[in-house]
Amino acid sequence: MNLVRVNFIPTLMPPQLLSGCRPNSHGSLMFRMAPYVRFFGVFVVLSSLLFAGLPAATAMSKFPAGCGWDASSGWVQRENARPGDAKWNSGIPIEYAGDFAGKEMKKRVGGPFAAWLATPVVATAPEGWFSAPSVTCNESVGLHLSGNGSPVTIKVFRMGYYGGAGARLVEEITTSPISHYSANSPTKPPESMVTAEWPVAWFFTVDQKTLPGQYLIRLDDKSGDSNFVPLMVTNPDAKNPVTFISSVLTWQAYNEWGGYSLYKGPNRTRRSRGMVVSLDRPYDGDGAGQFRYMEYPIVRLAEKLGIDLNYLTDFELNRNVSALANTKSIVFGGHSEYWTTSMREAVDAAVARGINMVSFGGNAGYNRPRLQSNDRQIVMWRGMKSDPNRRNPVLATTRWRSSPIGRPESTLFGAQYVGLGVNGDYTVAHPLRWPFSVLKHPDKLRGVVGREVDSPLYSVGPGVEDLAWSEIKLAGKPITAMATYYTNAKNAGVIDIATNGWACAINNVCPWYSAHSAETQSDVCLVTQEILKGLARGPLGLWRPAVIDIPKRDKAMPL
């Protein structure tokens, strides 16, 4: 396959400078359904032009030369002074991950389910996946592509602030025509795993111009439809004050591409869900996983503030328990639900030695999956009787709080997941205390509570400070969701924002609620910035010890 490289010459126009937390007045328009249909079913696999048959395990290589990255203090600020490209997401509305089967149903001919399932759907947009979720200096990783017989334009964007543009175009190439490929048939139930054994069409090579950060690779062809493919570039030698963890495990758990996720099967019920999902397939929705609404608003603000970041995925934590050795604080986005044993041990150890930790979401650290097949498959049986390892405390895949594991997430976060499908407002408990002391409208943060929420009131855990609370109803029963804060003996501060609706409210891009007021967007943004600036200082307990409102709990109160 011949690749035509287009040299990208940055514009000399100065970047647009924006100050303060400016609300997104167009957020609700971003959720119009994309015009394309994602494929699902049986198609004929066409031969590739050059890379046909290249297996995923070999689609990664290393190079001897160094990258020469700018890694000294202030590198994020210098990087974001470069010209951005505000059209990075043009024509690709944000789509809620997990909507694959729902979108398919709308596009198919009506009638009995069996007939619906048998109706072929032709993909119009190019799709792809990388052979690894992250890469570092001296590495190259293969992009596996499926198209519709036309060339694909690949645009590499590093995500950040960039004067308000939101991303920088790093590289652009156009491929030769890319054939269409289908998903493999699911493996036998109950595993029901779907893979996409497509050839590699292009290699992403990490060099001097691809600094650490979250990247979205945009795919366009003549169909007019487009998709993203996410990739993280990491620097394992970085010693930056704040480390951002991208929750790829959670993205894949909800990914319904090919008809199966860890939650649903083709008939949209949990009874037909898969027990194993593969990373060897694209993401459904817009192709970016949950990054654009659960993590990007946090990344954008951190880079706007010029905070030097270590960028990791949860796979780095899984492989290396010392991955957090060179940082002062750990940040998770709006949804980090799936944690392996190694991940939990790495974060537990970091907090115990004085490293701050913040979850800007809810339902974090809830499920414990297991990885297999060189970490390309995620196993999650949820304690089912059919799991041969369900009684094994090392191999069982179930909730962290459940038997045989018995390590509630609240012992780390201070609060834990209590329910989903709720909507509500946050009442700020102590408006004069950091970090909510920066609020312009301290009475309520409207609409930020949802879709999944946490609370300290129904779990064991350390004594915590009540940051904000919401009285909501779960299955008709009143409960209290609560954002919490505590500091430990080593002065580490732990904040659990306790709602999925926080991060996406910053830019009004919550897929389930896109009507946040300008006041709410601005206030959530201000508090988030205040937390990020505090994390960059070091141990929060040295200057902002928690004031305990909810005492330590040794026994959980029933819901």
Coordinates of C-alpha atoms in Angstrom, one line a residue:
M1 CA 0.0 0.0 0.0
N2 CA 1.4 3.4 -1.0
L3 CA 1.2 6.2 1.5
V4 CA 1.2 9.7 0.3
R5 CA 2.6 11.9 3.1
V6 CA 1.4 15.5 3.3
N7 CA 3.8 17.8 5.1
F8 CA 2.0 19.9 7.6
I9 CA 3.1 23.5 7.9
P10 CA 1.7 25.3 10.9
T11 CA 0.0 28.7 10.4
L12 CA 1.9 31.7 11.6
M13 CA -1.3 33.3 13.0
P14 CA -1.2 33.7 16.8
P15 CA -3.4 31.3 18.8
Q16 CA -6.7 32.6 20.1
L17 CA -6.3 33.5 23.7
L18 CA -9.3 32.8 26.0
S19 CA -9.4 33.6 29.7
G20 CA -11.6 32.1 32.4
C21 CA -14.0 29.2 32.1
R22 CA -16.2 29.9 29.1
P23 CA -19.3 27.8 28.7
N24 CA -20.0 25.9 25.6
S25 CA -23.2 27.3 24.1
H26 CA -23.4 24.6 21.4
G27 CA -23.1 21.5 23.6
S28 CA -26.6 20.3 23.0
L29 CA -26.1 20.3 19.3
M30 CA -23.2 17.8 19.5
F31 CA -25.4 14.8 20.0
R32 CA -27.2 14.7 16.8
M33 CA -26.9 11.2 15.4
A34 CA -24.1 10.8 12.9
P35 CA -25.3 10.1 9.3
Y36 CA -23.5 6.9 8.9
V37 CA -24.4 3.3 9.9
R38 CA -21.9 1.1 11.6
F39 CA -21.6 -2.4 10.3
F40 CA -22.6 -5.5 12.1
G41 CA -22.9 -9.0 10.7
V42 CA -21.2 -11.2 8.2
F43 CA -19.3 -9.7 5.2
V44 CA -16.8 -11.0 2.8
V45 CA -13.2 -10.3 3.9
L46 CA -11.3 -8.8 1.0
S47 CA -7.6 -9.1 0.4
S48 CA -5.4 -6.2 1.4
L49 CA -3.0 -4.5 -0.9
L50 CA 0.3 -4.8 1.0
F51 CA -0.1 -5.5 4.7
A52 CA -2.6 -8.3 4.4
G53 CA -2.3 -10.9 7.0
L54 CA 0.0 -8.9 9.3
P55 CA -1.1 -10.1 12.8
A56 CA -1.7 -7.6 15.6
A57 CA 1.1 -9.2 17.8
T58 CA 3.7 -8.2 15.2
A59 CA 2.3 -4.8 14.3
M60 CA 4.6 -2.9 16.7
S61 CA 8.3 -2.2 16.4
K62 CA 11.1 -0.2 18.1
F63 CA 13.7 2.2 16.7
P64 CA 17.1 3.1 18.1
A65 CA 17.1 6.9 17.9
G66 CA 16.0 9.1 20.8
C67 CA 13.0 11.4 20.6
G68 CA 14.5 14.7 21.9
W69 CA 11.3 15.7 23.6
D70 CA 11.0 19.0 25.4
A71 CA 10.5 17.6 28.9
S72 CA 11.8 20.4 31.1
S73 CA 9.5 22.4 33.4
G74 CA 6.9 24.3 31.4
W75 CA 6.7 22.0 28.5
V76 CA 2.9 21.8 28.4
Q77 CA 2.7 25.6 28.3
R78 CA 5.2 25.8 25.5
E79 CA 3.4 23.0 23.6
N80 CA 0.1 24.8 23.9
A81 CA 1.6 28.0 22.6
R82 CA 1.8 26.3 19.2
P83 CA -1.0 26.9 16.6
G84 CA -4.0 24.6 17.1
D85 CA -6.7 23.4 14.6
A86 CA -10.2 24.1 15.8
K87 CA -11.6 21.9 13.0
W88 CA -10.2 18.7 14.5
N89 CA -13.8 17.5 15.4
S90 CA -15.7 19.1 12.5
G91 CA -18.5 16.8 11.3
I92 CA -18.0 14.2 14.1
P93 CA -20.6 14.7 16.8
I94 CA -19.9 13.2 20.2
E95 CA -21.7 9.9 20.6
Y96 CA -22.3 8.0 23.8
A97 CA -20.2 4.8 23.9
G98 CA -22.4 1.8 24.0
D99 CA -24.9 3.0 21.5
F100 CA -23.8 0.6 18.7
A101 CA -26.8 -1.8 18.7
G102 CA -29.2 1.0 19.3
K103 CA -28.0 2.9 16.2
E104 CA -28.0 -0.3 14.2
M105 CA -31.7 -0.9 15.1
K106 CA -32.7 2.5 13.9
K107 CA -31.0 2.0 10.6
R108 CA -32.3 -1.5 9.8
V109 CA -35.6 -2.5 8.3
G110 CA -38.3 -3.0 10.9
G111 CA -39.8 -6.4 11.7
P112 CA -39.1 -9.4 13.8
F113 CA -35.8 -9.4 15.6
A114 CA -34.4 -12.4 13.6
A115 CA -35.1 -10.6 10.4
W116 CA -33.6 -7.4 11.7
L117 CA -30.5 -9.3 12.8
A118 CA -30.1 -10.8 9.3
T119 CA -30.4 -7.6 7.5
P120 CA -26.9 -6.5 6.2
V121 CA -25.6 -3.1 7.0
V122 CA -23.0 -1.5 4.8
A123 CA -20.4 0.7 6.6
T124 CA -19.8 4.1 5.0
A125 CA -17.1 5.5 7.3
P126 CA -13.6 4.2 7.8
E127 CA -12.9 2.6 11.1
G128 CA -9.7 1.4 12.9
W129 CA -7.9 0.2 16.0
F130 CA -4.3 0.3 17.2
S131 CA -2.2 -2.8 18.1
A132 CA -1.6 -1.2 21.6
P133 CA -3.5 1.5 23.6
S134 CA -0.3 3.4 24.2
V135 CA 3.2 3.9 22.9
T136 CA 6.3 5.7 23.9
C137 CA 9.6 7.1 22.5
N138 CA 11.3 4.8 19.9
E139 CA 8.1 2.8 19.3
S140 CA 5.8 2.4 16.3
V141 CA 2.3 0.9 16.5
G142 CA 0.1 -0.4 13.7
L143 CA -3.2 1.1 12.7
H144 CA -5.6 -1.6 11.5
L145 CA -8.1 -0.1 9.0
S146 CA -11.3 -1.0 7.3
G147 CA -12.8 1.3 4.6
N148 CA -15.1 1.2 1.6
G149 CA -12.6 0.9 -1.2
S150 CA -11.5 4.6 -1.3
P151 CA -8.3 6.2 0.1
V152 CA -8.4 7.3 3.7
T153 CA -7.0 10.6 5.0
I154 CA -5.4 10.1 8.4
K155 CA -4.9 13.2 10.5
V156 CA -3.0 12.9 13.8
F157 CA -4.2 15.3 16.5
R158 CA -2.6 15.9 19.9
M159 CA -5.3 16.9 22.3
G160 CA -4.9 19.9 24.6
Y161 CA -5.9 23.6 24.8
Y162 CA -4.0 25.4 22.1
G163 CA -5.5 28.8 22.6
G164 CA -9.0 27.4 22.6
A165 CA -8.7 25.4 19.4
G166 CA -8.5 22.2 21.5
A167 CA -6.0 20.2 19.4
R168 CA -2.9 20.5 17.2
L169 CA -2.5 18.8 13.9
V170 CA 0.8 16.9 14.0
E171 CA 0.7 14.9 10.8
E172 CA -1.5 14.1 7.8
I173 CA -1.2 11.3 5.3
T174 CA -3.5 9.7 2.6
T175 CA -3.5 6.0 2.0
S176 CA -4.2 4.0 -1.1
P177 CA -7.7 2.6 -1.3
I178 CA -8.7 0.7 1.9
S179 CA -10.9 -2.4 1.4
H180 CA -13.9 -3.1 3.6
Y181 CA -13.5 -5.8 6.3
S182 CA -16.0 -7.3 8.7
A183 CA -16.0 -8.3 12.3
N184 CA -15.2 -11.9 13.1
S185 CA -18.1 -14.0 14.3
P186 CA -18.4 -14.0 18.1
T187 CA -16.8 -16.8 20.0
K188 CA -19.2 -19.3 21.7
P189 CA -21.3 -18.0 24.6
P190 CA -20.9 -17.1 27.3
E191 CA -17.6 -15.5 26.3
S192 CA -19.1 -14.1 23.0
M193 CA -16.0 -12.1 22.1
V194 CA -15.9 -10.1 18.9
T195 CA -12.6 -9.3 17.1
A196 CA -11.6 -7.5 13.9
E197 CA -8.6 -9.2 12.3
W198 CA -7.9 -6.4 9.8
P199 CA -4.5 -5.7 8.2
V200 CA -2.3 -2.8 9.3
A201 CA -2.6 0.1 6.9
W202 CA -0.3 2.6 8.5
F203 CA 2.3 2.8 11.4
F204 CA 2.2 5.6 14.0
T205 CA 5.8 6.4 14.9
V206 CA 6.7 8.3 18.1
D207 CA 9.3 10.9 17.4
Q208 CA 10.2 14.4 18.4
K209 CA 7.0 16.0 17.1
T210 CA 4.7 13.5 18.9
L211 CA 5.1 14.7 22.5
P212 CA 3.4 12.8 25.3
G213 CA -0.3 13.2 25.5
Q214 CA -3.6 11.9 24.4
Y215 CA -4.0 11.7 20.6
L216 CA -7.0 11.3 18.4
I217 CA -6.4 10.0 14.9
R218 CA -9.1 11.2 12.6
L219 CA -10.1 9.0 9.6
D220 CA -11.8 10.6 6.6
D221 CA -12.7 9.4 3.1
K222 CA -14.9 10.5 0.2
S223 CA -18.0 9.2 1.9
G224 CA -18.1 12.3 4.0
D225 CA -18.3 10.3 7.2
S226 CA -15.5 10.2 9.7
N227 CA -14.3 8.5 12.8
F228 CA -11.6 8.8 15.5
V229 CA -9.1 6.3 16.9
P230 CA -7.6 7.1 20.3
L231 CA -3.9 6.5 21.2
M232 CA -1.9 7.6 24.2
V233 CA 1.8 8.6 24.0
T234 CA 3.6 8.2 27.3
N235 CA 7.0 9.1 28.8
P236 CA 7.9 6.6 31.5
D237 CA 10.8 8.7 32.6
A238 CA 8.7 11.9 33.1
K239 CA 8.7 13.5 36.5
N240 CA 5.7 15.8 36.4
P241 CA 3.6 17.0 39.3
V242 CA 0.3 15.6 38.0
T243 CA -0.4 12.2 36.3
F244 CA -3.5 11.8 34.2
I245 CA -4.8 8.2 33.9
S246 CA -6.9 7.4 30.8
S247 CA -9.4 4.6 31.6
V248 CA -9.2 2.4 28.5
L249 CA -10.4 -0.7 30.4
T250 CA -13.7 1.0 31.1
W251 CA -14.0 2.3 27.5
Q252 CA -13.7 -1.3 26.2
A253 CA -16.1 -2.7 28.8
Y254 CA -18.9 -0.6 27.4
N255 CA -17.8 -0.8 23.8
E256 CA -20.6 -2.6 21.8
W257 CA -18.8 -2.6 18.5
G258 CA -19.6 -5.9 16.8
G259 CA -22.8 -6.3 18.9
Y260 CA -21.3 -7.4 22.3
S261 CA -20.0 -5.6 25.3
L262 CA -19.6 -6.6 29.0
Y263 CA -23.1 -5.2 29.4
K264 CA -25.2 -6.1 26.4
G265 CA -25.6 -8.4 23.5
P266 CA -27.3 -7.9 20.1
N267 CA -30.8 -8.1 21.6
R268 CA -29.8 -5.2 24.0
T269 CA -30.2 -7.3 27.2
R270 CA -27.7 -8.2 29.9
R271 CA -28.5 -11.9 29.5
S272 CA -26.9 -11.9 26.1
R273 CA -23.8 -9.9 27.1
G274 CA -20.3 -11.1 26.6
M275 CA -17.9 -12.2 29.3
V276 CA -14.8 -11.4 27.3
V277 CA -14.1 -8.3 25.1
S278 CA -11.2 -7.7 22.8
L279 CA -9.1 -4.6 22.2
D280 CA -8.7 -5.8 18.6
R281 CA -11.7 -3.9 17.3
P282 CA -12.8 -0.2 16.9
Y283 CA -14.8 1.7 19.5
D284 CA -18.5 2.2 18.7
G285 CA -20.0 5.7 18.8
D286 CA -17.6 8.2 17.3
G287 CA -14.6 5.9 17.7
A288 CA -13.0 7.8 20.6
G289 CA -14.3 5.6 23.4
Q290 CA -15.4 7.8 26.3
F291 CA -12.5 10.2 26.0
R292 CA -14.3 13.2 24.4
Y293 CA -16.9 13.6 27.2
M294 CA -15.4 11.9 30.3
E295 CA -11.7 12.9 30.0
Y296 CA -11.0 15.5 27.4
P297 CA -12.6 18.4 29.4
I298 CA -10.2 17.7 32.3
V299 CA -7.1 17.3 30.0
R300 CA -8.0 20.6 28.2
L301 CA -8.3 22.5 31.4
A302 CA -5.0 21.1 32.8
E303 CA -3.1 22.0 29.6
K304 CA -4.8 25.4 29.6
L305 CA -3.4 26.0 33.1
G306 CA 0.1 25.0 31.8
I307 CA 0.3 22.1 34.3
D308 CA 3.0 19.6 33.3
L309 CA 1.4 16.2 33.0
N310 CA 2.5 12.6 33.0
Y311 CA 0.2 10.8 30.6
L312 CA -0.6 7.1 31.3
T313 CA -3.4 4.6 30.6
D314 CA -4.6 2.1 33.1
F315 CA -2.6 -0.5 31.2
E316 CA 0.6 1.2 32.4
L317 CA -0.6 0.9 36.0
N318 CA -1.4 -2.8 35.4
R319 CA 2.0 -3.5 34.0
N320 CA 4.1 -1.5 36.4
V321 CA 3.2 -0.9 40.1
S322 CA 5.9 1.8 40.3
A323 CA 4.5 3.8 37.4
L324 CA 3.4 6.5 39.9
A325 CA 6.8 6.9 41.5
N326 CA 7.5 10.3 39.8
T327 CA 4.5 12.4 40.5
K328 CA 2.7 14.4 43.3
S329 CA -0.9 13.7 42.3
I330 CA -3.1 11.2 40.3
V331 CA -6.1 12.3 38.3
F332 CA -8.9 10.1 36.9
G333 CA -11.6 11.4 34.6
G334 CA -15.3 11.0 34.7
H335 CA -15.5 7.2 34.5
S336 CA -12.8 4.8 35.7
E337 CA -14.9 1.8 36.7
Y338 CA -12.6 -1.2 35.8
W339 CA -9.4 -1.7 37.9
T340 CA -7.2 -4.7 37.8
T341 CA -5.5 -5.9 41.0
S342 CA -2.2 -4.4 39.9
M343 CA -3.9 -1.0 39.3
R344 CA -5.5 -1.0 42.7
E345 CA -2.2 -1.9 44.4
A346 CA -0.3 0.8 42.5
V347 CA -2.8 3.5 43.5
D348 CA -3.2 2.2 47.1
A349 CA 0.6 2.3 47.6
A350 CA 0.9 5.8 46.0
V351 CA -1.8 7.3 48.3
A352 CA -0.3 5.6 51.3
R353 CA 3.0 7.3 50.7
G354 CA 1.5 10.8 50.3
I355 CA 0.4 11.0 46.6
N356 CA -2.9 12.9 46.1
M357 CA -5.6 11.2 44.1
V358 CA -8.8 12.7 42.5
S359 CA -11.6 11.0 40.7
F360 CA -13.5 13.6 38.6
G361 CA -16.4 11.1 38.3
G362 CA -18.4 8.4 39.9
N363 CA -18.3 4.6 40.1
A364 CA -14.5 4.5 40.1
G365 CA -12.6 1.3 41.0
Y366 CA -15.9 -0.7 41.1
N367 CA -15.2 -3.8 39.1
R368 CA -12.1 -6.0 39.0
P369 CA -11.5 -7.6 35.6
R370 CA -8.7 -9.9 34.5
L371 CA -6.6 -9.5 31.4
Q372 CA -5.4 -12.3 29.1
S373 CA -3.9 -12.9 25.7
N374 CA -1.1 -10.4 26.1
D375 CA -3.4 -7.9 27.7
R376 CA -5.6 -7.7 24.6
Q377 CA -8.6 -9.3 26.1
I378 CA -10.7 -8.2 29.2
V379 CA -12.4 -10.9 31.2
M380 CA -15.4 -10.1 33.5
W381 CA -17.7 -12.8 34.8
R382 CA -19.3 -10.8 37.6
G383 CA -19.2 -13.7 40.0
M384 CA -21.4 -15.9 37.9
K385 CA -21.6 -19.6 38.8
S386 CA -20.3 -20.5 35.4
D387 CA -17.0 -18.8 36.2
P388 CA -14.5 -21.6 37.2
N389 CA -12.5 -19.0 39.2
R390 CA -15.4 -17.4 41.1
R391 CA -14.2 -18.5 44.5
N392 CA -10.5 -17.7 43.8
P393 CA -9.6 -14.4 45.5
V394 CA -6.8 -13.8 42.9
L395 CA -8.6 -14.7 39.7
A396 CA -12.3 -14.0 40.4
T397 CA -13.7 -11.2 38.3
T398 CA -16.4 -9.4 40.3
R399 CA -16.9 -6.2 42.3
W400 CA -14.0 -5.1 44.5
R401 CA -16.3 -5.0 47.5
S402 CA -17.7 -8.5 46.9
S403 CA -16.6 -12.0 48.0
P404 CA -14.0 -13.4 47.5
I405 CA -12.1 -10.1 47.1
G406 CA -13.6 -8.1 50.0
R407 CA -11.8 -4.8 49.3
P408 CA -14.5 -2.1 49.0
E409 CA -13.5 0.8 46.8
S410 CA -14.6 3.2 49.6
T411 CA -11.5 2.3 51.7
L412 CA -9.5 4.1 49.0
F413 CA -11.9 6.8 47.7
G414 CA -13.8 7.5 50.9
A415 CA -17.1 6.9 49.1
Q416 CA -18.3 4.3 46.6
Y417 CA -20.9 3.7 43.9
V418 CA -24.6 3.5 45.0
G419 CA -26.6 3.7 41.9
L420 CA -27.3 4.9 38.3
G421 CA -29.9 6.5 36.1
V422 CA -30.3 9.5 38.4
N423 CA -30.3 13.2 37.8
G424 CA -30.0 16.0 40.4
D425 CA -28.3 19.1 41.7
Y426 CA -25.3 19.5 44.0
T427 CA -25.7 21.6 47.1
V428 CA -22.3 22.8 48.2
A429 CA -21.8 21.9 51.9
H430 CA -19.2 24.5 52.8
P431 CA -19.0 27.3 50.1
L432 CA -16.1 29.0 51.9
R433 CA -13.8 26.0 52.0
W434 CA -11.4 25.0 49.2
P435 CA -12.0 24.0 46.4
F436 CA -15.6 25.3 46.3
S437 CA -14.6 28.7 47.6
V438 CA -14.2 29.9 44.0
L439 CA -17.8 29.5 43.0
K440 CA -19.6 32.4 41.5
H441 CA -23.1 30.9 42.2
P442 CA -22.6 28.9 45.5
D443 CA -26.2 27.9 46.1
K444 CA -26.4 24.9 43.7
L445 CA -24.6 23.2 40.9
R446 CA -27.6 22.3 38.8
G447 CA -27.8 19.1 36.7
V448 CA -24.3 17.8 37.5
V449 CA -25.5 14.8 39.6
G450 CA -25.9 11.7 37.3
R451 CA -25.7 9.3 35.6
E452 CA -23.8 7.2 38.2
V453 CA -23.2 8.4 41.7
D454 CA -21.3 7.7 44.9
S455 CA -21.8 8.2 48.6
P456 CA -19.9 7.5 51.8
L457 CA -23.0 6.9 53.9
Y458 CA -23.6 3.3 52.9
S459 CA -20.1 1.9 53.0
V460 CA -17.1 1.4 55.3
G461 CA -14.2 3.8 54.9
P462 CA -12.2 6.6 56.4
G463 CA -13.7 9.7 57.9
V464 CA -14.5 12.2 55.1
E465 CA -15.4 15.8 54.6
D466 CA -18.7 16.5 52.8
L467 CA -17.9 18.7 49.8
A468 CA -21.3 18.6 48.1
W469 CA -24.5 16.5 48.4
S470 CA -27.7 15.7 46.6
E471 CA -30.9 14.1 47.8
I472 CA -32.0 11.8 45.0
K473 CA -34.2 8.8 44.5
L474 CA -32.9 5.4 43.5
A475 CA -35.6 2.9 42.6
G476 CA -38.1 5.1 44.5
K477 CA -36.0 5.2 47.6
P478 CA -34.4 8.4 48.8
I479 CA -30.6 8.3 49.1
T480 CA -27.9 10.9 49.5
A481 CA -25.1 11.2 46.9
M482 CA -22.1 13.0 48.2
A483 CA -18.7 14.3 46.9
T484 CA -16.1 13.7 49.6
Y485 CA -12.5 14.7 50.6
Y486 CA -10.1 13.2 53.2
T487 CA -6.4 13.5 54.0
N488 CA -4.3 10.7 55.4
A489 CA -1.3 10.5 57.8
K490 CA 1.1 11.2 54.9
N491 CA -0.9 14.3 53.9
A492 CA -2.2 12.8 50.7
G493 CA -5.6 14.3 49.8
V494 CA -8.2 12.1 48.2
I495 CA -11.2 13.7 46.4
D496 CA -14.2 11.8 45.0
I497 CA -16.4 14.1 43.0
A498 CA -18.9 11.2 43.0
T499 CA -20.8 11.8 39.8
N500 CA -20.2 11.0 36.1
G501 CA -21.9 14.3 35.3
W502 CA -19.1 16.5 36.6
A503 CA -16.4 16.3 33.8
C504 CA -18.9 16.4 30.9
A505 CA -20.7 19.4 32.5
I506 CA -17.6 21.6 32.0
N507 CA -18.3 21.8 28.2
N508 CA -22.0 20.8 28.4
V509 CA -21.3 17.5 26.6
C510 CA -23.0 15.0 28.9
P511 CA -24.7 12.5 26.5
W512 CA -27.6 11.9 28.9
Y513 CA -28.0 15.6 29.9
S514 CA -26.9 18.4 27.6
A515 CA -28.8 21.4 29.1
H516 CA -26.3 22.7 31.7
S517 CA -26.6 26.4 32.2
A518 CA -23.8 28.8 31.5
E519 CA -23.5 29.4 35.3
T520 CA -23.2 25.7 36.0
Q521 CA -20.6 25.2 33.3
S522 CA -18.5 28.1 34.5
D523 CA -18.7 27.1 38.2
V524 CA -17.8 23.4 37.5
C525 CA -14.9 24.7 35.4
L526 CA -13.7 27.0 38.2
V527 CA -13.7 24.3 40.8
T528 CA -12.0 21.8 38.5
Q529 CA -9.2 24.4 37.8
E530 CA -8.8 25.0 41.5
I531 CA -8.4 21.3 42.2
L532 CA -5.9 20.9 39.4
K533 CA -3.8 23.8 40.7
G534 CA -3.9 22.4 44.2
L535 CA -2.8 19.0 43.0
A536 CA 0.3 20.5 41.3
R537 CA 1.4 21.9 44.6
G538 CA 2.0 18.6 46.3
P539 CA 0.4 16.9 49.3
L540 CA -2.9 18.6 49.9
G541 CA -2.9 17.8 53.6
L542 CA 0.0 20.1 54.2
W543 CA -2.1 23.2 53.5
R544 CA -5.7 22.0 53.3
P545 CA -6.3 19.2 55.8
A546 CA -9.8 17.7 55.6
V547 CA -12.5 18.7 58.1
I548 CA -14.2 15.5 59.0
D549 CA -18.0 15.7 58.6
I550 CA -18.7 11.9 58.2
P551 CA -16.9 9.8 60.8
K552 CA -14.9 6.7 60.0
R553 CA -17.2 3.7 59.2
D554 CA -16.3 0.2 60.2
K555 CA -19.6 -1.3 59.1
A556 CA -21.7 -0.5 56.1
M557 CA -25.2 0.9 56.5
P558 CA -27.6 -0.8 54.2
L559 CA -29.1 1.2 51.3

